[in-house]
Coordinates of C-alpha atoms and ligand atoms in Angstrom, one line a residue:
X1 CA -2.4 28.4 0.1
X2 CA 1.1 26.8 -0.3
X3 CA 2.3 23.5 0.4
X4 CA 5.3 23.8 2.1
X5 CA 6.5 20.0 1.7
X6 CA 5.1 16.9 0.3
X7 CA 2.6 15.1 2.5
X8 CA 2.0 11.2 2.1
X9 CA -1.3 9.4 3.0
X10 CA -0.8 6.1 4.9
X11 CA -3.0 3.7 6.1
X12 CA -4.7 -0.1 4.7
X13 CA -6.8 -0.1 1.7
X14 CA -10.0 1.7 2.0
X15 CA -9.2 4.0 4.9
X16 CA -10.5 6.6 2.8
X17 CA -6.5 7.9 2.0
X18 CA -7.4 8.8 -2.0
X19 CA -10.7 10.8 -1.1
X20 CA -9.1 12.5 2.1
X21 CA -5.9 13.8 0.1
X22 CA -8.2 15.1 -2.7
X23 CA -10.6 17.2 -0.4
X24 CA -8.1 18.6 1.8
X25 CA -6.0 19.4 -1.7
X26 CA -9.6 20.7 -2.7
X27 CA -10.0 23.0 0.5
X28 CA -6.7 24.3 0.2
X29 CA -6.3 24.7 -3.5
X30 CA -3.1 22.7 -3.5
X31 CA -1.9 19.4 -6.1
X32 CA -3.1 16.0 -4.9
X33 CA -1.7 12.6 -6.4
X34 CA -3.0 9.1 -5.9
X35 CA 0.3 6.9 -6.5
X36 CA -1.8 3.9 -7.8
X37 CA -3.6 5.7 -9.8
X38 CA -0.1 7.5 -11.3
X39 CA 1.2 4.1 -11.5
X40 CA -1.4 2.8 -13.9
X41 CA -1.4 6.3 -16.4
X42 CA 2.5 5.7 -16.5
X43 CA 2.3 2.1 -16.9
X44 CA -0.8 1.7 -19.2
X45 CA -2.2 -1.5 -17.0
X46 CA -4.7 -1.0 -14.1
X47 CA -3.2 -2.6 -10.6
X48 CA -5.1 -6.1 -11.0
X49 CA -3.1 -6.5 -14.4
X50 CA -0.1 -5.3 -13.2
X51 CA -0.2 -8.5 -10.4
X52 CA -1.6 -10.8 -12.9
X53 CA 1.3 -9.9 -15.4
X54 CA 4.4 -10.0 -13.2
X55 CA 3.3 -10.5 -9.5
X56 CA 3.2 -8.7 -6.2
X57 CA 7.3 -8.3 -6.4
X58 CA 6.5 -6.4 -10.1
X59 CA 4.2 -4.2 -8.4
X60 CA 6.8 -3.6 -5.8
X61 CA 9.4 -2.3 -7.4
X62 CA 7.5 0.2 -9.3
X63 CA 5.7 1.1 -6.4
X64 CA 9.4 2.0 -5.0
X65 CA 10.4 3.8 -8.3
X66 CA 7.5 5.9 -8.3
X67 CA 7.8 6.9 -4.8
X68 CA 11.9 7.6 -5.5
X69 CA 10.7 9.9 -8.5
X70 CA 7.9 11.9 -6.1
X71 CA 10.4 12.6 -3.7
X72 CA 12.5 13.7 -6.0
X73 CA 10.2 16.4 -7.6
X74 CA 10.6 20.2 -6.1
X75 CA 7.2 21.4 -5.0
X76 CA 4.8 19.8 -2.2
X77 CA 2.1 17.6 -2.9
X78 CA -0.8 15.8 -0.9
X79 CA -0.1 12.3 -2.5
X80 CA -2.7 9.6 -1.1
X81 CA -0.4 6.0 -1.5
X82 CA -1.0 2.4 -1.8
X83 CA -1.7 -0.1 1.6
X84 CA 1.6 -2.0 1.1
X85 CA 3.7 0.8 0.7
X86 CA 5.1 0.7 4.2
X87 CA 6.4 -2.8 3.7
X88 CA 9.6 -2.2 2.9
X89 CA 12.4 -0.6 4.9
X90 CA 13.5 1.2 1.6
X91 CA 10.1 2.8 1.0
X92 CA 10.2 4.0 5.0
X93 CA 12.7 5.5 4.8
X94 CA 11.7 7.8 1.7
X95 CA 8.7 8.7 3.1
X96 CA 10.3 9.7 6.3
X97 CA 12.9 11.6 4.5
X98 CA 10.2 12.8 2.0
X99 CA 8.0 14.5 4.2
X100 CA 5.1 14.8 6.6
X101 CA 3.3 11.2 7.1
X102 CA -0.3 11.1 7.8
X103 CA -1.5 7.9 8.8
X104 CA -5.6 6.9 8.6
X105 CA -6.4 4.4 10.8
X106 CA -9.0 2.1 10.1
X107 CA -9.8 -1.9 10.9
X108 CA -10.6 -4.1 8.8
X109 CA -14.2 -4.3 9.0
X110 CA -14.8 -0.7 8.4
X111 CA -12.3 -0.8 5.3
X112 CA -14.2 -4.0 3.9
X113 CA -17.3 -2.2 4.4
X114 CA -15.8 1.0 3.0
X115 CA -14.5 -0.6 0.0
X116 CA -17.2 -1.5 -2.8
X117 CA -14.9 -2.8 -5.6
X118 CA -12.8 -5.3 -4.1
X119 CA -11.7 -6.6 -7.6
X120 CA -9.5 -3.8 -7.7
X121 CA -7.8 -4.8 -4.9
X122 CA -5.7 -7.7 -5.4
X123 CA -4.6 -7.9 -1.5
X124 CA -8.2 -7.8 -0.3
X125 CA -9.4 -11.3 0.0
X126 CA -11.4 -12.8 2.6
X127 CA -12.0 -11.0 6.0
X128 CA -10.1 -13.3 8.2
X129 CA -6.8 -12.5 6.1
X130 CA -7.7 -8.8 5.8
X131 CA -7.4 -8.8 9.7
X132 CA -4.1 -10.2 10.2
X133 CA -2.5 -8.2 7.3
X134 CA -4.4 -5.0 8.5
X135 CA -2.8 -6.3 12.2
X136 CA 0.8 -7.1 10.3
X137 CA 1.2 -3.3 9.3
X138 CA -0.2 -1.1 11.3
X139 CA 2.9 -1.4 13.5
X140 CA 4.3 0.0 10.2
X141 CA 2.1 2.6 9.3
X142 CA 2.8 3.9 12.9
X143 CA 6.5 3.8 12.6
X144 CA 6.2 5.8 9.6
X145 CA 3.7 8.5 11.1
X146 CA 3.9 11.9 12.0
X147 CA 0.4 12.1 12.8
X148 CA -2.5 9.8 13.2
X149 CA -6.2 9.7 12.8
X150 CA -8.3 7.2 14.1
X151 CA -10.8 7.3 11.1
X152 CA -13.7 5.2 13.1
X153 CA -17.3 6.0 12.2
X154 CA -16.0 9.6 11.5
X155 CA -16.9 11.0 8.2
X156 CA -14.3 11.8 5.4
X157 CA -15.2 15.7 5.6
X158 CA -14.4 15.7 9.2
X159 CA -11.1 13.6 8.6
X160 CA -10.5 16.2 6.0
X161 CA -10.8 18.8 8.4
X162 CA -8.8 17.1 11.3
X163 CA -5.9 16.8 8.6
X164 CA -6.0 20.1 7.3
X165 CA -5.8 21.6 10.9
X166 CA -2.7 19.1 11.8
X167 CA -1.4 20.7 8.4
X168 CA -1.9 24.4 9.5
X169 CA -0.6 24.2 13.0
X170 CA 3.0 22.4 11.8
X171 CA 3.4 25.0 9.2
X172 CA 2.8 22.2 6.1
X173 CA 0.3 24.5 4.6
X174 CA 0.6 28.3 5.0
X175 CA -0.4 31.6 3.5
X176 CA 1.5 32.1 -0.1
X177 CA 3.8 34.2 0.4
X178 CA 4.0 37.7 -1.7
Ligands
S3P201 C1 -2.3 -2.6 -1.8 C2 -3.1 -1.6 -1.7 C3 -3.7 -0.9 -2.9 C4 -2.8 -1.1 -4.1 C5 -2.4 -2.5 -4.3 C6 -1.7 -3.1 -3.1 C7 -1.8 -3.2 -0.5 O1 -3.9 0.5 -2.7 O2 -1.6 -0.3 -4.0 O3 -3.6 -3.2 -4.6 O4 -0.8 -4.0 -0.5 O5 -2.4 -2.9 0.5 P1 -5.1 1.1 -1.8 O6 -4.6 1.1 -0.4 O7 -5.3 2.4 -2.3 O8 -6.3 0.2 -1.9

């Protein structure tokens, strides 16, 4: 199969964005990236170093570089990206000009209960400030969004399968061609 454009994963930490954008990459036998995880090969630092060394802002704006530098590259990818990315207008707007969006939609709860390592999240504190910044951008991941999926109590396989379907009907992934 062929990737026709580059596909971003949106949605707050431990919607299951990584996992979803490898198995559907998987399925399709198409490239799958994982920003964070791009960011911390290219930068030599894991994320919670990155925020202890220079701050949020630091993460920021290499968050925004990288995603300038993805867009940029010819070739579509399924590339799973950090929580925060929507935040600013800047980074919005590349992803709307940079492809399809997929948003997974999750609460809170089920992303606390979802996530096992929460040291490696430096945004994820206590549950009570999980909610309001999980409540702060989903307005953003929606205005973002060219297609949504209410992740629930569904499990990744199926959300892989609901994506890949989404995928297939817009033409995003198609038959190679030749
Ligand atoms: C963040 C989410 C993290 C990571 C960083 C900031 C956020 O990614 O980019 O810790 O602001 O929500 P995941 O959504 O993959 O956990």
């Amino acid at each position: 199969m062929e990737l026709v454009r580059n596909v971003f994963f949106v949605g707050f930490m431990g919607a299951g964005k990584s996992t979803v954008a490898r198995k559907v990459a998987r399925s399709c036998g198409v490239a799958s990236l994982d920003m964070d995880k791009y960011i911390e090969r290219s930068c030599g630092r894991t994320i919670p170093e990155i925020f202890d060394e220079g701050g949020e802002e630091t993460f920021r704006r290499i968050e925004t570089d990288t995603l300038r530098e993805l867009c940029g590259k010819d070739g579509g990818m399924l590339i799973s990206c950090g929580g925060g990315i929507v935040k600013s207008e800047e980074n919005r707007q590349l992803l709307r000009d940079g492809g399809v969006v997929v948003h997974l939609m999750v609460d809170a709860d089920e992303a606390a209960a979802r996530i096992s390592d929460k040291s490696s999240r430096p945004l994820f504190n206590d549950i009570e400030s999980a909610r309001s910044l999980c409540a702060e951008r989903r307005p953003l991941y929606e205005e973002v969004a060219d297609f949504t999926v209410f992740t629930g109590d569904k499990d990744l396989r199926d959300i892989s399968r609901e994506v890949r379907r989404y995928l297939s009907q817009e033409g995003v992934i198609c038959q190679q061609q030749g």
